[in-house]
Coordinates of N, CA and C in Angstrom, one line a residue:
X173 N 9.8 24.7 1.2 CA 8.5 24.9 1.6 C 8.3 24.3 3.0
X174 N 7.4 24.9 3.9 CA 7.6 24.6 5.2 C 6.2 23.3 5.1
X175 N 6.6 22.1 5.9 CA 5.2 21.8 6.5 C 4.6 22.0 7.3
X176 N 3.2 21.8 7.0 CA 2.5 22.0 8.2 C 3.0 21.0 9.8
X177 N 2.3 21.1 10.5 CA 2.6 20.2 12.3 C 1.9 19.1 11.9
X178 N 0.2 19.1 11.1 CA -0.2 17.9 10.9 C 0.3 16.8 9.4
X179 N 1.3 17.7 8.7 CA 1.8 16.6 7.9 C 2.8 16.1 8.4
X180 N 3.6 16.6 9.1 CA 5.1 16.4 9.9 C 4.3 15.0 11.0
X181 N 3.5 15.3 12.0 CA 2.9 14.1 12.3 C 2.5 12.9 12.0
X182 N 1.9 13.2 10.8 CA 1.7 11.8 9.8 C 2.7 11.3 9.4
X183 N 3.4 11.9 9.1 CA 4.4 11.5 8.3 C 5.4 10.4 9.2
X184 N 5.2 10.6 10.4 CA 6.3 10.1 11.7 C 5.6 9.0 12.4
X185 N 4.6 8.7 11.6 CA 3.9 7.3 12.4 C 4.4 6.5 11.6
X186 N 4.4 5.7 12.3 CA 5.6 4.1 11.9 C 5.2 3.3 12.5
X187 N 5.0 2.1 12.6 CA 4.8 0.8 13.4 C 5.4 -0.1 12.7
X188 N 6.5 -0.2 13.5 CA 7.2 -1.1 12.7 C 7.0 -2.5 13.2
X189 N 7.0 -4.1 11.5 CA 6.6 -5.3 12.0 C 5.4 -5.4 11.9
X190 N 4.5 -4.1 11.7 CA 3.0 -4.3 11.9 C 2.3 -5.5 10.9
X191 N 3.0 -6.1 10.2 CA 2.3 -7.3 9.6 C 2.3 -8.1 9.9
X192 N 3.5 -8.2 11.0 CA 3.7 -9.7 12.0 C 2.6 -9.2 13.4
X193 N 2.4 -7.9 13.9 CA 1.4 -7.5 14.8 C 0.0 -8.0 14.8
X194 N -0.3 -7.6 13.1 CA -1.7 -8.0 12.6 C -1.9 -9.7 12.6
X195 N -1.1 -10.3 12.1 CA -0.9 -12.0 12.0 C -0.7 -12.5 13.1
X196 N -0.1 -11.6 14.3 CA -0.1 -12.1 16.0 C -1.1 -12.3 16.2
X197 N -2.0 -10.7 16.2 CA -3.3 -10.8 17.0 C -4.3 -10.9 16.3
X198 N -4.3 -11.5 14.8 CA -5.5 -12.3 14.2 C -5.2 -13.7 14.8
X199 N -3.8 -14.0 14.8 CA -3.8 -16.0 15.1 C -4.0 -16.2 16.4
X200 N -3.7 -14.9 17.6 CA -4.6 -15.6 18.7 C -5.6 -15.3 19.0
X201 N -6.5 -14.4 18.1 CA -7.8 -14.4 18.2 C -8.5 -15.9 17.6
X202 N -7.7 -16.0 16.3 CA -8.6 -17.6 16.1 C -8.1 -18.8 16.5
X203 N -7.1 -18.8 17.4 CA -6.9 -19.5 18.9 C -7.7 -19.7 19.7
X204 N -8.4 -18.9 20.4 CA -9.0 -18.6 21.2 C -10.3 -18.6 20.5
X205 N -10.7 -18.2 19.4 CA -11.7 -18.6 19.1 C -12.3 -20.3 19.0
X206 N -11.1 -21.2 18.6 CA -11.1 -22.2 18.8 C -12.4 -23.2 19.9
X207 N -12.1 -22.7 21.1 CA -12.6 -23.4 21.7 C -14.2 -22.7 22.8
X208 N -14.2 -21.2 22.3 CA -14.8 -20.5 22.5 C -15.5 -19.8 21.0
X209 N -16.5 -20.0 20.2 CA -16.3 -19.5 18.7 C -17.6 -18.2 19.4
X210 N -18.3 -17.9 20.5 CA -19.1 -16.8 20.5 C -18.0 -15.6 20.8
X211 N -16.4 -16.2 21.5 CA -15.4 -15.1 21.8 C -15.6 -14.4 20.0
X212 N -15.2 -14.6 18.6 CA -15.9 -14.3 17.7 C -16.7 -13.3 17.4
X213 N -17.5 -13.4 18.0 CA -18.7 -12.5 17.3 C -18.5 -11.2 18.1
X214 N -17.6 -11.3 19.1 CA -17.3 -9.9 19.7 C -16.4 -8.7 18.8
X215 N -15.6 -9.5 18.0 CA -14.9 -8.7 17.4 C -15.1 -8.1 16.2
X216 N -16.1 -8.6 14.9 CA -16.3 -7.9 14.3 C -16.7 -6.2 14.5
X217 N -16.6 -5.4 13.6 CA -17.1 -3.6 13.3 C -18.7 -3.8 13.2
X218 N -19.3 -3.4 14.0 CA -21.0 -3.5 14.0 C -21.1 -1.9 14.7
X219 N -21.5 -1.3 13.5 CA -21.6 0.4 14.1 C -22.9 0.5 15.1
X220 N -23.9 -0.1 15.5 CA -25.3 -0.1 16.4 C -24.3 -0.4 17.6
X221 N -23.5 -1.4 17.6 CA -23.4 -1.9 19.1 C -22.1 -0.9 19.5
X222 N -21.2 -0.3 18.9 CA -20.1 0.5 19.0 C -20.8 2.1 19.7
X223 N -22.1 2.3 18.6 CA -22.7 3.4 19.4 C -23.3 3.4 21.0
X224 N -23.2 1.7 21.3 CA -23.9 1.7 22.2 C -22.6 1.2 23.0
X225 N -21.6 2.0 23.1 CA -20.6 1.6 23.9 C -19.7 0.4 23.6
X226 N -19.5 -0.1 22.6 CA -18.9 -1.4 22.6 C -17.5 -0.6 21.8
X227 N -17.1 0.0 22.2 CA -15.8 1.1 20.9 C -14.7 -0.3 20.7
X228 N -14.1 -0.6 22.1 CA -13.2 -1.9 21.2 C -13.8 -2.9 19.9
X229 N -14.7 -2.7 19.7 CA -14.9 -2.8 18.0 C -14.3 -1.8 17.1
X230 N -13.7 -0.9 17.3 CA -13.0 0.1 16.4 C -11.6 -0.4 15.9
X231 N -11.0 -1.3 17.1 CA -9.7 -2.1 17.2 C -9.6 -3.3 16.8
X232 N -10.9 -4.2 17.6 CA -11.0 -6.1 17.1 C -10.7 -6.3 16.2
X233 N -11.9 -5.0 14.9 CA -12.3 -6.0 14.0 C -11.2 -6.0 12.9
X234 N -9.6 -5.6 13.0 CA -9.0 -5.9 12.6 C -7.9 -7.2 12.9
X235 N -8.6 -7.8 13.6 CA -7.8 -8.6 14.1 C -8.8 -10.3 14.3
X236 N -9.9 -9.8 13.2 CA -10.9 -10.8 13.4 C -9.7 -11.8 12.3
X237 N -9.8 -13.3 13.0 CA -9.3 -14.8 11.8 C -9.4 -14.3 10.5
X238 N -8.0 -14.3 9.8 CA -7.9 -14.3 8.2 C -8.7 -15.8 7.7
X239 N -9.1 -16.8 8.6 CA -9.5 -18.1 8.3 C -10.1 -18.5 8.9
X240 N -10.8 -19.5 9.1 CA -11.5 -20.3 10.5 C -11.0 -21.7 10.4
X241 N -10.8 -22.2 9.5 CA -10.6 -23.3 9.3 C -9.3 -23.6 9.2
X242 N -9.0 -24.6 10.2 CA -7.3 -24.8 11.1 C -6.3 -24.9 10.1
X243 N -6.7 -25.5 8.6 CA -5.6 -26.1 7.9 C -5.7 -25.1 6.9
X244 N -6.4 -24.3 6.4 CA -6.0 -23.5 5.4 C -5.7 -21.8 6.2
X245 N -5.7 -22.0 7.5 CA -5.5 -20.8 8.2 C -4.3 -20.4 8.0
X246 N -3.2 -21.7 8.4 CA -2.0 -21.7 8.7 C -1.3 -21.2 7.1
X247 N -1.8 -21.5 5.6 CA -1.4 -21.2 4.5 C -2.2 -19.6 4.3
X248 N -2.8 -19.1 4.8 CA -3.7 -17.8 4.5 C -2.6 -16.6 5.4
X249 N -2.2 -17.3 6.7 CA -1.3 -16.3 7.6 C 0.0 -16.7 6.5
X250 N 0.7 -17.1 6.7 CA 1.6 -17.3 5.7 C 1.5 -16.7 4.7
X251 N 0.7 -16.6 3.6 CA 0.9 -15.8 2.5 C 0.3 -13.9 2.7
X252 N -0.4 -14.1 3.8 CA -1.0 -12.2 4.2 C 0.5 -11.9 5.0
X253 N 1.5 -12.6 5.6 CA 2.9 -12.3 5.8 C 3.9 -12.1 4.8
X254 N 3.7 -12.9 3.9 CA 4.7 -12.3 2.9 C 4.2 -11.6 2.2
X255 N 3.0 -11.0 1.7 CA 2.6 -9.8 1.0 C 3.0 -8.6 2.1
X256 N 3.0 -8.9 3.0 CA 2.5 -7.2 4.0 C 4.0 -7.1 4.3
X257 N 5.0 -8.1 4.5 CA 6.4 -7.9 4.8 C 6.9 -7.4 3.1
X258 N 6.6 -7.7 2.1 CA 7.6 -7.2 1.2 C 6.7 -5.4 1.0
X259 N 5.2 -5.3 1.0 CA 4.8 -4.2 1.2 C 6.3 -3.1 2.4
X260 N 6.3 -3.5 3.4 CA 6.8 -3.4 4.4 C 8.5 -2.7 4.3
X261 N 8.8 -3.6 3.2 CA 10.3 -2.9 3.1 C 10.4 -2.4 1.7
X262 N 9.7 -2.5 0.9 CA 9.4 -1.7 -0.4 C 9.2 -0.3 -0.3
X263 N 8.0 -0.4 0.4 CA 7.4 1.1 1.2 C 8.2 1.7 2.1
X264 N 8.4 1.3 3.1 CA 9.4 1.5 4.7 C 8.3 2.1 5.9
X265 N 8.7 1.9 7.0 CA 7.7 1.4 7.9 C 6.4 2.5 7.9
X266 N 6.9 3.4 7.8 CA 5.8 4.6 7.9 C 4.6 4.7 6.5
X267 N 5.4 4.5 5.7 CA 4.2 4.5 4.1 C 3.6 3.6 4.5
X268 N 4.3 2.4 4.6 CA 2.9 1.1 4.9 C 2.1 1.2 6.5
X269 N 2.5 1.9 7.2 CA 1.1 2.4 8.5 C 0.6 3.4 7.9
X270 N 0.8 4.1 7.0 CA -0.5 5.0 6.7 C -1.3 4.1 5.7
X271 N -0.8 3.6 5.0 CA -1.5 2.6 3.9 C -2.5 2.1 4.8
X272 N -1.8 1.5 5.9 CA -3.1 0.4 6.7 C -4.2 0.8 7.0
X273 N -3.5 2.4 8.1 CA -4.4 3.2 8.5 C -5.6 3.9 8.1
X274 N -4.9 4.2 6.6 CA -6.0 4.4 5.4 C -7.2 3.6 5.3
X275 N -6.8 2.4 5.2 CA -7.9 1.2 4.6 C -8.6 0.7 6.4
X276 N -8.1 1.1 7.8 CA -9.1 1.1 8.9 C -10.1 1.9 8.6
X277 N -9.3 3.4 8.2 CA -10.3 4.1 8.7 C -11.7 4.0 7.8
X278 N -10.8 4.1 6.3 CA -12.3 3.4 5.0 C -13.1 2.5 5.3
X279 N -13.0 1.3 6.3 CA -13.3 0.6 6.8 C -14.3 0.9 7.9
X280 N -14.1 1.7 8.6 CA -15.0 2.2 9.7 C -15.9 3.0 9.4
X281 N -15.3 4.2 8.4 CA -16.3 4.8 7.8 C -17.4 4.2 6.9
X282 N -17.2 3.2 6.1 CA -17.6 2.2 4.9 C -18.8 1.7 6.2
X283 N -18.4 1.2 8.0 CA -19.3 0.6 8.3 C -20.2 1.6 8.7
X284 N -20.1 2.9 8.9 CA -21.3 3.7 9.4 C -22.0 4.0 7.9
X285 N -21.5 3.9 6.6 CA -22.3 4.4 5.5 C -23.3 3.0 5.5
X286 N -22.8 1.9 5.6 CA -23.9 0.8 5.3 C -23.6 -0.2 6.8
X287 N -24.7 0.5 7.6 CA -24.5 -0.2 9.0 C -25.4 -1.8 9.4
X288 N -25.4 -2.2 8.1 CA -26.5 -3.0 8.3 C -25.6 -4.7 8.0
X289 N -24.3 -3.9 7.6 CA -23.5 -5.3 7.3 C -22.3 -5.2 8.7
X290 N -21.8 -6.2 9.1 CA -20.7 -6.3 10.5 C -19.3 -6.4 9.1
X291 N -18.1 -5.8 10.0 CA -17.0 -5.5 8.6 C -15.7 -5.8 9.5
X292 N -15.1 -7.0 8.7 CA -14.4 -7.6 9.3 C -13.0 -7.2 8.7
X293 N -11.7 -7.4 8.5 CA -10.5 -7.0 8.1 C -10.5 -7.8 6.6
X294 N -11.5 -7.8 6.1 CA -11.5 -8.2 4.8 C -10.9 -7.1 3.8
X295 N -11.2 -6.3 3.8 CA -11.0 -5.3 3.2 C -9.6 -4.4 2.9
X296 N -9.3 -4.7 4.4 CA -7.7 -4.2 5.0 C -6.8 -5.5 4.1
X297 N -7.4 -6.6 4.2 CA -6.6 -7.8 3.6 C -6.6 -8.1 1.6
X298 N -7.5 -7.6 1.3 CA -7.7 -6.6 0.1 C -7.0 -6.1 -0.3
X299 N -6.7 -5.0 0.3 CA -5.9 -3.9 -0.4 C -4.3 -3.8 -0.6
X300 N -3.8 -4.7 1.1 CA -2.8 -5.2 0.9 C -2.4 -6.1 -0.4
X301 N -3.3 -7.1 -0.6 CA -3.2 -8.1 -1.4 C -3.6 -7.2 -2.7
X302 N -4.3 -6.3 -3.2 CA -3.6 -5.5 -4.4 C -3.0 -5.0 -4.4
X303 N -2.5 -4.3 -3.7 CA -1.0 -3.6 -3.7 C 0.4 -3.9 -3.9
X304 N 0.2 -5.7 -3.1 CA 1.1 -6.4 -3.7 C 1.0 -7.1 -4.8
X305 N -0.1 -7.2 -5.6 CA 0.1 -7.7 -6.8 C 0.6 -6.5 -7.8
X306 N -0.1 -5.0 -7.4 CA 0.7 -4.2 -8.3 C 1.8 -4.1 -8.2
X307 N 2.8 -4.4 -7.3 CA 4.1 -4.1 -7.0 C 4.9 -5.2 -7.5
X308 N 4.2 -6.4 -7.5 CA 5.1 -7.7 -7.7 C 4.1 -8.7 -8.9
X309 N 4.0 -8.3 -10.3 CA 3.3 -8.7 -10.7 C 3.4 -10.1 -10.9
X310 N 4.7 -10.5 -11.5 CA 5.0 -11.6 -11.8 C 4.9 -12.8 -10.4
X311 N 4.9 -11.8 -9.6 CA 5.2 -13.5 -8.0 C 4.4 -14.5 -8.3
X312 N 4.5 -15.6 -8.2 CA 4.1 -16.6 -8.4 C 3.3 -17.5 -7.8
X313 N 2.1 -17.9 -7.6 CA 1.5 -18.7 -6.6 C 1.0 -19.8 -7.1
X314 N 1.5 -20.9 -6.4 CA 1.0 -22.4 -7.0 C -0.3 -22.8 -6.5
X315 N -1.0 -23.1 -7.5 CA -2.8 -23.4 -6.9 C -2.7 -24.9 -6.5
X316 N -3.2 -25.1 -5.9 CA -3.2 -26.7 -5.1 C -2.0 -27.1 -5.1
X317 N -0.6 -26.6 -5.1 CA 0.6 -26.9 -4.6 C 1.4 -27.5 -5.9
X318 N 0.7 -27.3 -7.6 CA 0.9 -27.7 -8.6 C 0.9 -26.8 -10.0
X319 N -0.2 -26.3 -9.7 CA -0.8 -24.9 -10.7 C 0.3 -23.5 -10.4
X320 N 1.2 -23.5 -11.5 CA 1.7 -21.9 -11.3 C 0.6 -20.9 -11.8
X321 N 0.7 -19.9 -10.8 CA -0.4 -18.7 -11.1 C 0.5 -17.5 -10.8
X322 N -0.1 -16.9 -12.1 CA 0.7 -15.3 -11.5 C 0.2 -14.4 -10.7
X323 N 0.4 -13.5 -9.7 CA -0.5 -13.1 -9.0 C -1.3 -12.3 -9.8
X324 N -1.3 -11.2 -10.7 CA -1.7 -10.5 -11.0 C -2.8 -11.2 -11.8
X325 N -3.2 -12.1 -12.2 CA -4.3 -12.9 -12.9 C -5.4 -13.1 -11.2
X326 N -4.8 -13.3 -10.3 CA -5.5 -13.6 -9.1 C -6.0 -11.9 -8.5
X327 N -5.0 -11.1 -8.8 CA -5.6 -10.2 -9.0 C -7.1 -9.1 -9.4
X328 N -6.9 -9.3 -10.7 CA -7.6 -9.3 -11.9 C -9.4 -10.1 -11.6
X329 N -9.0 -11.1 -10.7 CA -10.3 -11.7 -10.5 C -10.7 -10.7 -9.3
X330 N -9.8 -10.8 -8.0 CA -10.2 -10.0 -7.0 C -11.0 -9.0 -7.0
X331 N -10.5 -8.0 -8.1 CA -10.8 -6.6 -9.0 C -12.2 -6.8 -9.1

């Protein structure tokens, strides 16, 4: 069966490492937000100001801080890297950029249906994070560095 030109395209986007890209330029955005926190408010998805020319909101707001807070940032990047890297070679580079691409675009569309909320990479961080609990149910996460939890119970709450 022949494909079409627009599935053969899709199909050939790749970005490989993109979970170390995303964790680059979320940690120096909340770097930089650091000492600057109105730098911040530039990057969320706010579809009023996008229409009014601000389009690098189409891009930022995936790259808005998985954290704000210095000491649980560094444990939140860390664990959104090992979910999105085992996503990463489970899938192989191309399934997991459409996956992503998927949950931007839901995302942008999600902010023009209800424009009254700003939409930050919550969502994108979401989906990853169930996808890796459906894939890896048993992984194990220690709650306060003592409590074994299975992910899929952490899951189940998310849900």
């Amino acid at each position: 069966m022949k494909r079409s030109p627009l599935r053969a395209l899709v199909e050939r986007i790749a970005v490989p490492r993109l979970t170390l890209q995303i964790v680059g330029g979320s940690g120096a955005c909340f770097i930089l937000g650091l000492p600057q926190p109105a730098f911040l408010e530039s990057l969320p998805l706010v579809p009023q100001l996008v229409l009014q020319g601000e389009v690098w909101r189409l891009v930022t707001f995936l790259f808005y801080p998985l954290d704000l807070h210095p000491i649980f940032a560094f444990f939140v990047y860390y664990f959104f890297y090992v979910m999105g890297t085992a996503l990463e070679e489970e899938w192989g580079d191309a399934r997991y950029t459409r996956y992503v691409l998927l949950s931007v675009c839901a995302t942008v569309a999600a902010s023009f249906v209800f424009p009254s909320f700003a939409m930050t990479n919550e969502f994108i961080v979401s989906s990853i994070f169930l996808a890796f609990a459906y894939l890896y149910p048993d992984f194990v996460v220690y709650l306060f560095f003592v409590i074994p939890l299975k992910i899929k119970y952490l899951a189940y709450v998310s849900w």
